[in-house]
Structure formats: C-alpha cells, structure tokens
Short mmCIF file of C-alpha atoms in Angstrom, two decimals:
data_model
loop_
_atom_site.label_atom_id
_atom_site.label_comp_id
_atom_site.label_asym_id
_atom_site.label_seq_id
_atom_site.Cartn_x
_atom_site.Cartn_y
_atom_site.Cartn_z
CA MET A 1 -20.59 16.94 -0.49
CA LYS A 2 -18.60 16.64 -3.70
CA ALA A 3 -16.85 13.29 -2.88
CA LYS A 4 -17.99 9.69 -3.03
CA ILE A 5 -18.07 7.72 -0.21
CA ILE A 6 -16.16 4.66 -1.44
CA PRO A 7 -13.11 2.77 -0.06
CA ARG A 8 -9.65 3.63 -1.53
CA ILE A 9 -9.37 0.11 -2.81
CA ASN A 10 -11.46 -0.83 -6.10
CA LEU A 11 -13.88 -3.76 -4.77
CA GLU A 12 -16.28 -3.61 -8.05
CA GLY A 13 -15.12 -5.29 -11.34
CA ARG A 14 -12.46 -7.24 -10.18
CA THR A 15 -10.77 -9.82 -12.26
CA PRO A 16 -11.79 -13.20 -11.07
CA LEU A 17 -8.30 -14.53 -10.16
CA GLN A 18 -9.07 -18.13 -10.67
CA THR A 19 -9.64 -17.31 -14.32
CA VAL A 20 -6.13 -15.92 -15.15
CA ILE A 21 -3.85 -17.88 -12.67
CA PRO A 22 -1.09 -18.23 -13.46
CA LEU A 23 0.00 -14.64 -14.75
CA ALA A 24 2.83 -14.12 -16.90
CA THR A 25 2.73 -10.48 -15.92
CA PRO A 26 1.94 -9.43 -12.29
CA TYR A 27 -0.95 -7.17 -12.27
CA ILE A 28 0.55 -4.57 -9.45
CA LEU A 29 4.19 -4.01 -8.56
CA TYR A 30 4.74 -2.33 -5.20
CA VAL A 31 7.66 -0.01 -5.00
CA ASP A 32 8.78 1.30 -1.69
CA PRO A 33 10.18 5.27 -2.98
CA ALA A 34 11.45 5.38 0.81
CA SER A 35 11.31 3.06 3.85
CA ILE A 36 11.44 5.83 6.39
CA CYS A 37 8.71 8.30 7.56
CA ASN A 38 8.24 11.53 9.32
CA PHE A 39 5.41 10.37 11.53
CA ARG A 40 5.65 7.94 14.68
CA CYS A 41 2.25 6.40 14.60
CA ASP A 42 1.54 3.56 17.07
CA PHE A 43 -0.40 1.62 14.64
CA CYS A 44 2.67 1.22 11.92
CA PRO A 45 5.73 -0.69 12.65
CA THR A 46 7.60 1.98 10.61
CA GLY A 47 6.97 4.39 13.33
CA ASP A 48 8.78 2.59 16.17
CA LYS A 49 12.43 3.12 15.40
CA ASP A 50 13.76 0.59 18.14
CA LEU A 51 11.49 -2.14 16.54
CA ILE A 52 12.93 -1.66 13.01
CA ALA A 53 16.36 -1.29 14.55
CA ALA A 54 16.00 -4.98 16.21
CA THR A 55 15.15 -6.12 12.73
CA GLY A 56 18.45 -4.98 11.34
CA ARG A 57 16.69 -4.04 8.13
CA TRP A 58 17.92 -1.06 6.04
CA GLN A 59 15.97 2.07 5.97
CA GLY A 60 16.47 5.05 3.63
CA ARG A 61 15.32 6.17 -0.08
CA MET A 62 15.37 3.92 -2.89
CA GLU A 63 18.34 5.08 -5.20
CA TRP A 64 17.45 6.38 -8.67
CA ASP A 65 19.53 4.19 -10.56
CA LEU A 66 18.02 1.04 -8.70
CA TYR A 67 14.45 2.44 -9.61
CA ARG A 68 15.41 2.72 -13.21
CA LYS A 69 16.63 -0.86 -13.37
CA VAL A 70 13.06 -2.09 -11.90
CA ILE A 71 11.23 -0.03 -14.40
CA ASP A 72 13.46 -1.21 -17.32
CA ASP A 73 13.10 -4.77 -16.16
CA LEU A 74 9.44 -4.70 -17.00
CA SER A 75 10.00 -4.86 -20.57
CA ALA A 76 10.70 -8.75 -20.39
CA PHE A 77 7.22 -9.27 -19.40
CA GLU A 78 4.48 -9.93 -22.07
CA ARG A 79 2.13 -7.02 -21.12
CA PRO A 80 2.32 -3.72 -19.01
CA LEU A 81 1.78 -3.64 -15.30
CA LYS A 82 -1.83 -2.70 -14.58
CA VAL A 83 -0.67 -0.85 -11.36
CA LEU A 84 2.57 0.71 -10.18
CA ARG A 85 2.03 1.18 -6.34
CA LEU A 86 4.57 3.77 -5.21
CA TYR A 87 4.35 3.13 -1.81
CA LYS A 88 4.95 0.05 0.72
CA GLU A 89 5.86 1.07 4.38
CA GLY A 90 7.16 4.39 4.43
CA GLU A 91 6.30 8.02 3.63
CA PRO A 92 7.14 7.94 -0.23
CA LEU A 93 7.10 11.75 -0.66
CA LEU A 94 10.30 11.97 1.29
CA ASN A 95 11.96 10.78 -1.82
CA LYS A 96 12.60 13.95 -3.61
CA LYS A 97 12.76 11.93 -6.65
CA MET A 98 9.24 10.82 -6.60
CA PRO A 99 8.02 13.15 -9.67
CA ASP A 100 10.83 11.66 -11.69
CA MET A 101 9.86 8.22 -10.67
CA ILE A 102 6.35 8.75 -11.93
CA ARG A 103 7.34 10.33 -15.18
CA TYR A 104 10.12 7.59 -16.04
CA ALA A 105 7.64 4.83 -15.65
CA LYS A 106 4.80 6.68 -17.41
CA ALA A 107 7.57 7.25 -20.34
CA SER A 108 8.55 3.51 -20.21
CA GLY A 109 5.25 2.19 -21.69
CA ARG A 110 5.18 -0.59 -19.41
CA VAL A 111 2.90 0.75 -16.72
CA ASN A 112 -0.74 1.55 -17.30
CA TYR A 113 -1.68 3.28 -13.94
CA ILE A 114 0.35 4.80 -11.00
CA ASP A 115 -0.86 5.40 -7.52
CA THR A 116 0.83 6.47 -4.22
CA THR A 117 -0.29 6.40 -0.66
CA THR A 118 1.04 9.35 1.75
CA ASN A 119 0.24 10.92 4.88
CA GLY A 120 0.05 14.37 3.16
CA GLU A 121 2.22 16.38 5.51
CA PRO A 122 5.12 16.71 2.84
CA LEU A 123 3.06 18.12 0.46
CA THR A 124 3.67 21.68 -0.78
CA PRO A 125 2.19 23.64 -4.02
CA ASP A 126 5.16 23.10 -6.13
CA LEU A 127 5.36 19.20 -5.04
CA SER A 128 1.31 18.78 -5.73
CA LEU A 129 1.87 20.40 -9.01
CA ALA A 130 5.04 18.19 -9.93
CA LEU A 131 3.07 14.91 -9.04
CA ILE A 132 0.34 15.96 -11.19
CA GLU A 133 2.22 16.93 -14.08
CA ALA A 134 4.32 14.01 -13.91
CA GLY A 135 1.18 11.82 -14.72
CA LEU A 136 0.30 10.39 -11.22
CA ASP A 137 -3.28 8.77 -11.61
CA LYS A 138 -4.40 8.24 -7.87
CA ILE A 139 -3.09 9.78 -4.58
CA ASN A 140 -4.62 8.18 -1.11
CA ILE A 141 -3.86 10.36 1.55
CA SER A 142 -4.30 9.06 5.21
CA VAL A 143 -5.59 11.65 7.58
CA ASP A 144 -4.28 10.92 11.11
CA GLY A 145 -6.00 13.46 13.10
CA LEU A 146 -8.37 16.33 13.03
CA SER A 147 -6.41 18.91 15.17
CA ASP A 148 -2.83 19.93 16.10
CA GLU A 149 -3.23 18.17 19.17
CA GLN A 150 -4.62 14.87 17.65
CA PHE A 151 -1.71 14.84 15.07
CA MET A 152 0.60 15.06 18.07
CA ARG A 153 -1.33 12.26 19.88
CA PHE A 154 -1.69 9.95 16.91
CA THR A 155 1.75 10.64 15.10
CA LYS A 156 3.89 12.15 17.75
CA THR A 157 4.42 15.11 15.26
CA ASN A 158 3.82 18.62 15.22
CA VAL A 159 1.38 19.19 12.50
CA ASP A 160 -0.43 22.65 11.66
CA PHE A 161 -3.87 21.22 10.85
CA ASP A 162 -5.03 24.43 9.13
CA LYS A 163 -1.91 24.58 6.86
CA TYR A 164 -2.52 20.61 6.59
CA VAL A 165 -6.16 21.00 5.05
CA GLU A 166 -5.00 24.05 2.60
CA LYS A 167 -2.33 21.64 1.41
CA ILE A 168 -4.99 18.94 0.36
CA SER A 169 -7.14 21.63 -0.88
CA TYR A 170 -4.59 22.81 -3.07
CA LEU A 171 -3.80 19.62 -4.50
CA TYR A 172 -7.53 18.90 -5.44
CA GLU A 173 -7.82 22.32 -7.02
CA ASN A 174 -5.19 21.53 -9.39
CA ARG A 175 -5.51 17.82 -9.52
CA GLY A 176 -6.11 17.56 -13.37
CA ASN A 177 -6.72 14.01 -14.11
CA CYS A 178 -5.41 12.54 -10.87
CA GLU A 179 -7.92 11.17 -8.46
CA ILE A 180 -7.49 12.41 -4.92
CA VAL A 181 -8.61 10.02 -2.25
CA VAL A 182 -8.74 10.94 1.29
CA LYS A 183 -9.32 8.51 4.30
CA THR A 184 -8.99 8.28 7.95
CA SER A 185 -9.21 5.59 10.61
CA GLY A 186 -12.62 5.72 12.59
CA ASP A 187 -11.14 4.13 15.57
CA MET A 188 -9.41 7.12 16.68
CA LEU A 189 -12.59 9.41 16.36
CA SER A 190 -15.77 10.21 18.09
CA GLU A 191 -19.03 10.42 16.02
CA GLU A 192 -19.04 14.14 16.02
CA GLU A 193 -15.31 14.00 14.89
CA LYS A 194 -16.39 11.65 12.02
CA LYS A 195 -19.00 14.20 10.89
CA ARG A 196 -16.49 16.80 11.07
CA PHE A 197 -13.87 14.74 9.01
CA PHE A 198 -16.63 14.67 6.09
CA GLU A 199 -17.41 18.39 6.40
CA LEU A 200 -13.78 19.06 6.26
CA PHE A 201 -12.49 17.14 3.42
CA GLY A 202 -15.63 16.18 1.50
CA ASP A 203 -15.40 19.02 -1.05
CA ILE A 204 -11.64 18.77 -1.48
CA CYS A 205 -11.42 14.92 -2.81
CA ASP A 206 -12.89 12.79 -5.27
CA ARG A 207 -13.39 9.91 -2.95
CA ILE A 208 -13.46 9.68 0.99
CA PHE A 209 -13.90 6.90 3.39
CA ILE A 210 -13.78 6.10 7.31
CA GLU A 211 -11.69 2.98 7.77
CA ASN A 212 -11.12 0.49 10.58
CA PHE A 213 -7.79 -0.35 11.95
CA ALA A 214 -6.89 -3.81 11.02
CA PRO A 215 -4.08 -6.24 12.34
CA CYS A 216 -2.60 -6.35 8.90
CA TRP A 217 1.17 -6.21 10.05
CA PRO A 218 2.74 -9.62 10.57
CA GLU A 219 3.63 -10.28 14.31
CA PHE A 220 2.83 -6.59 15.13
CA ASP A 221 0.04 -6.24 17.54
CA VAL A 222 -2.22 -3.16 16.67
CA GLU A 223 -4.56 -3.85 19.51
CA GLU A 224 -2.08 -4.17 22.21
CA ARG A 225 -0.11 -0.86 20.94
CA THR A 226 -3.10 1.28 20.43
CA GLY A 227 -5.73 -0.24 23.07
CA ILE A 228 -8.43 -0.31 20.40
CA GLU A 229 -10.29 -3.71 20.04
CA ILE A 230 -10.91 -4.47 16.45
CA ARG A 231 -14.32 -5.89 15.63
CA LYS A 232 -14.97 -5.45 12.02
CA GLY A 233 -12.96 -5.62 8.60
CA ILE A 234 -11.21 -2.41 7.64
CA TYR A 235 -14.01 -1.49 5.26
CA ASP A 236 -16.63 -2.74 7.68
CA ASN A 237 -16.63 -6.21 5.95
CA PRO A 238 -16.96 -9.40 8.08
CA ILE A 239 -13.85 -10.67 9.35
CA GLY A 240 -13.24 -14.23 7.97
CA GLN A 241 -10.45 -16.82 7.09
CA VAL A 242 -8.93 -18.26 4.11
CA ASP A 243 -6.13 -20.46 3.46
CA THR A 244 -4.67 -19.09 0.20
CA CYS A 245 -3.17 -15.77 -0.19
CA PRO A 246 -4.17 -14.32 -3.38
CA TYR A 247 -1.66 -11.37 -3.44
CA ILE A 248 1.41 -13.78 -4.29
CA PHE A 249 -0.25 -14.77 -7.63
CA TYR A 250 -0.76 -11.15 -8.88
CA SER A 251 1.66 -8.97 -7.06
CA LEU A 252 5.31 -8.39 -6.33
CA SER A 253 6.74 -6.05 -3.78
CA ILE A 254 10.37 -4.52 -3.91
CA ASN A 255 11.89 -2.89 -0.85
CA SER A 256 13.53 0.51 -0.95
CA ASP A 257 17.09 -1.39 -0.65
CA GLY A 258 16.24 -3.53 -3.79
CA THR A 259 15.17 -6.63 -1.86
CA VAL A 260 11.99 -8.19 -3.01
CA SER A 261 9.30 -9.45 -0.60
CA LEU A 262 6.66 -12.13 -1.07
CA CYS A 263 4.29 -9.52 0.79
CA PHE A 264 3.91 -5.75 0.69
CA LEU A 265 3.44 -6.02 4.45
CA ASP A 266 6.78 -7.67 5.04
CA TRP A 267 7.92 -4.81 7.22
CA ALA A 268 10.65 -7.00 8.84
CA ARG A 269 12.08 -8.64 5.97
CA LYS A 270 11.11 -12.37 6.71
CA LEU A 271 9.76 -13.13 3.37
CA ILE A 272 12.48 -12.15 1.03
CA VAL A 273 12.06 -14.13 -2.21
CA GLY A 274 14.71 -12.18 -4.54
CA ASP A 275 17.14 -8.83 -5.02
CA ALA A 276 16.25 -6.56 -7.78
CA ARG A 277 19.75 -5.23 -7.72
CA THR A 278 21.06 -8.43 -9.04
CA GLN A 279 18.21 -10.61 -10.48
CA SER A 280 15.82 -9.48 -13.09
CA LEU A 281 12.05 -9.05 -11.81
CA ILE A 282 10.93 -11.67 -14.36
CA ASP A 283 13.17 -14.35 -13.01
CA ILE A 284 12.10 -13.53 -9.40
CA TRP A 285 8.46 -13.53 -10.45
CA ASN A 286 8.98 -16.93 -12.01
CA GLY A 287 11.52 -18.24 -9.54
CA ALA A 288 11.66 -21.05 -7.27
CA GLU A 289 10.89 -19.11 -3.93
CA LEU A 290 7.94 -17.56 -5.09
CA HIS A 291 6.63 -20.81 -6.39
CA ALA A 292 7.32 -22.70 -3.22
CA HIS A 293 5.15 -20.17 -1.46
CA ARG A 294 2.18 -20.57 -3.92
CA VAL A 295 2.51 -24.19 -3.60
CA ALA A 296 2.33 -23.99 0.07
CA ASN A 297 -0.75 -21.81 0.11
CA LEU A 298 -2.54 -23.83 -2.49
CA THR A 299 -1.94 -27.12 -0.32
CA GLY A 300 -3.22 -25.39 2.82
CA ALA A 301 0.22 -24.88 4.47
CA ARG A 302 0.34 -21.15 4.84
CA ARG A 303 -0.75 -21.14 8.48
CA ARG A 304 2.51 -23.13 9.58
CA ASN A 305 4.50 -20.33 8.27
CA PRO A 306 5.44 -18.23 11.28
CA THR A 307 5.24 -14.97 9.60
CA CYS A 308 2.18 -15.64 7.33
CA GLY A 309 0.39 -17.99 9.79
CA ALA A 310 -2.10 -15.31 11.56
CA CYS A 311 -2.21 -12.56 8.80
CA GLY A 312 -4.75 -10.24 9.43
CA GLN A 313 -4.63 -8.74 5.97
CA LEU A 314 -6.37 -11.93 4.70
CA SER A 315 -8.93 -12.01 7.82
CA HIS A 316 -9.80 -8.50 7.71
CA CYS A 317 -8.90 -6.93 4.71
CA LEU A 318 -9.30 -9.49 1.78
CA PRO A 319 -11.08 -8.66 -1.41
CA ASP A 320 -10.42 -11.84 -3.23
CA ASN A 321 -11.00 -15.61 -2.05
CA ILE A 322 -9.43 -18.09 -4.53
CA ASP A 323 -9.65 -21.15 -1.81
CA PRO A 324 -12.68 -23.03 -3.80
CA TYR A 325 -10.12 -23.21 -6.78
CA ALA A 326 -7.05 -24.03 -4.89
CA ALA A 327 -6.67 -28.00 -6.43
CA GLU A 328 -7.41 -26.68 -9.97
CA LEU A 329 -4.57 -23.58 -9.57
CA LEU A 330 -2.22 -26.08 -7.96
CA ALA A 331 -2.31 -28.35 -10.98
CA ARG A 332 -2.25 -25.44 -13.46
CA ILE A 333 0.99 -23.73 -11.74
CA GLN A 334 2.65 -26.87 -11.62
CA ALA A 335 1.81 -27.85 -15.24
CA GLY A 336 3.05 -24.31 -16.24
CA ARG A 337 6.78 -25.16 -14.70
CA GLY A 338 6.99 -28.34 -17.01
#
C-alpha cells in the first residue's frame, strides 16, 4: 500500500496556542462554497431537508462577488492565512466556480495553503485537472460506502461504485503537488470491509484513515439517527472534556450566504457573529461578538450556552487543550482591547 495511514488532520507539530493567543490574523478561514449537498446522509444535518428548512437558513452556492470580497478582505490582516478551508457543511464541488475560487485565493498572496473536503461523487476528469491546476494543496475525500448498495443505504443516492473508484484513481494519477486523502467511517463497515477499503484505496491516495462517527454537530443526535453507539473519539482518541473551545481563537467560518459563524459546525446558524457582505473580516475577527464568546469560554461559561454546551467536537475530536492557560489568556485578550 502506497498511502500512509494517518488522519486527515495534522496532529503533529501543532503550534501551542497558549503561546500565540491573541492572534492578529486567524490561522484558518472556513469558507463554504455551497451549503447544499448531493447526498442525504443520516449522520449529517445537511442531508435532512426538513430539518434544514425548519431552521429557516438559506441554502445555495456562494456568489462569486461575495467570495472575491472575502479574499480581498484578507489584505487588512497582518499576515497571510495559514489555511483557507473551502468547505463547511455542504458539498463544495457543487459550486462550479471552485477552481476559480482556488486560483483567485492563490493569486491574492494572502493564503498559504488551500484544502477542501468532498464526498468525491461530483469529480470528473476535467474537474480534477482544473482543481489541481488552480493550485489546490489538499483534497479530503469522504468515502461513504464500498458498493452501489452501501452508497444507497448510507447516502440515499445512486452511485456507480466502480466509476467512483475510477474518479479517485484519475485524480491521484494526475495530482501533481496536491495531496489526496481518503477516509471513511469504520462504524459503517465490518472488519472484512475495512480491509477491502484499504485494498481499494490504499494505492490511489497519499493518506488514508478509518475514522469513527463523532457527535460533533450541535443539537444533532448522531447516535439516535444512525443507531450506532459512539464509544471512542473520531481518530480513536480518548473521549474527554474541556471548558474552553480553542477554535474560536484561531479560526473564522463564513457561510455560503456571507453570514459569519462562531463555529464551523454551526449548521443551524445559531452562532452568528457577523456578516461578510456588510462588514470587513478584520472587524468581525476583532469585534465585540467574538470577544464576548472568547471571554465566556475562558471564564468557564461555555457549558451554559445552549448550542455550545454539549459540544461533541470538543469531547470527541479536539486536538488542542488550552484550559490550563485560561486565566493567563483571559488577561491577555482583555489587555489587548485596551
């Protein structure tokens, strides 16, 4: 097998956040090219049309002029972004401007690295080449079945599995400097199927991993919807608890309609902290809304927030823990506001 068995997230060599907070420039900017999806997975809120409709939230593709404003706004920050993450909760490749989005961000000089996450089904040879030529640095592909039947069962979508594998193989063969990462959820597979997953994809990607389901979506019960009991963290890590969300100190999340969420998991739009259509990103990053959430987290009040209180991302997926430095960081961010 050519691929390395490594999680899609980089767990090694991470910057200790307590040494850099407060950040003048966010490390990561999430931008959602499309908040719609071609799949209807039980484990994802985007797949439930009635649930999304009940929130009243807008669904669709990000408009090009809005995207250009977002990238242009980055010039106000002291440094370029470490990572532009072109996905949030939809299928990003449903936005036909994806190659242009990558190219525009690269040309700006304000983005060091661009990645995306896709279910892989919209890939075509032409799109694969366009993404690579535009300068995409990494693409994470979520494989949601190992047969036509499994794809129908898990995603409620007709997928020709043999052609699906061919699409990923073509992408890998023409990847250039783009890293190809393939992952699946082991909760859906038998031990024999897990072996088959490695056999099918281990030679057509650079990195491969079998993850676990995680209750990461706020107020969305993955266990109830899938009937699967979650006993381990997403990367086989122990399940734990923290008081402080580290993500709000180094990342910002822009929805497909331009609203800005506190969290990249804010599928129901209950954590809006700004609007990129009418505000600059630097004003949102340094604004009162985000500051209030940061203070609440550093003073142990996160669990009183009805949306953030039972966050499964922090218990099952967390790579960073800044709880031991909360008092020091609180003093630092308060001093930074004069």
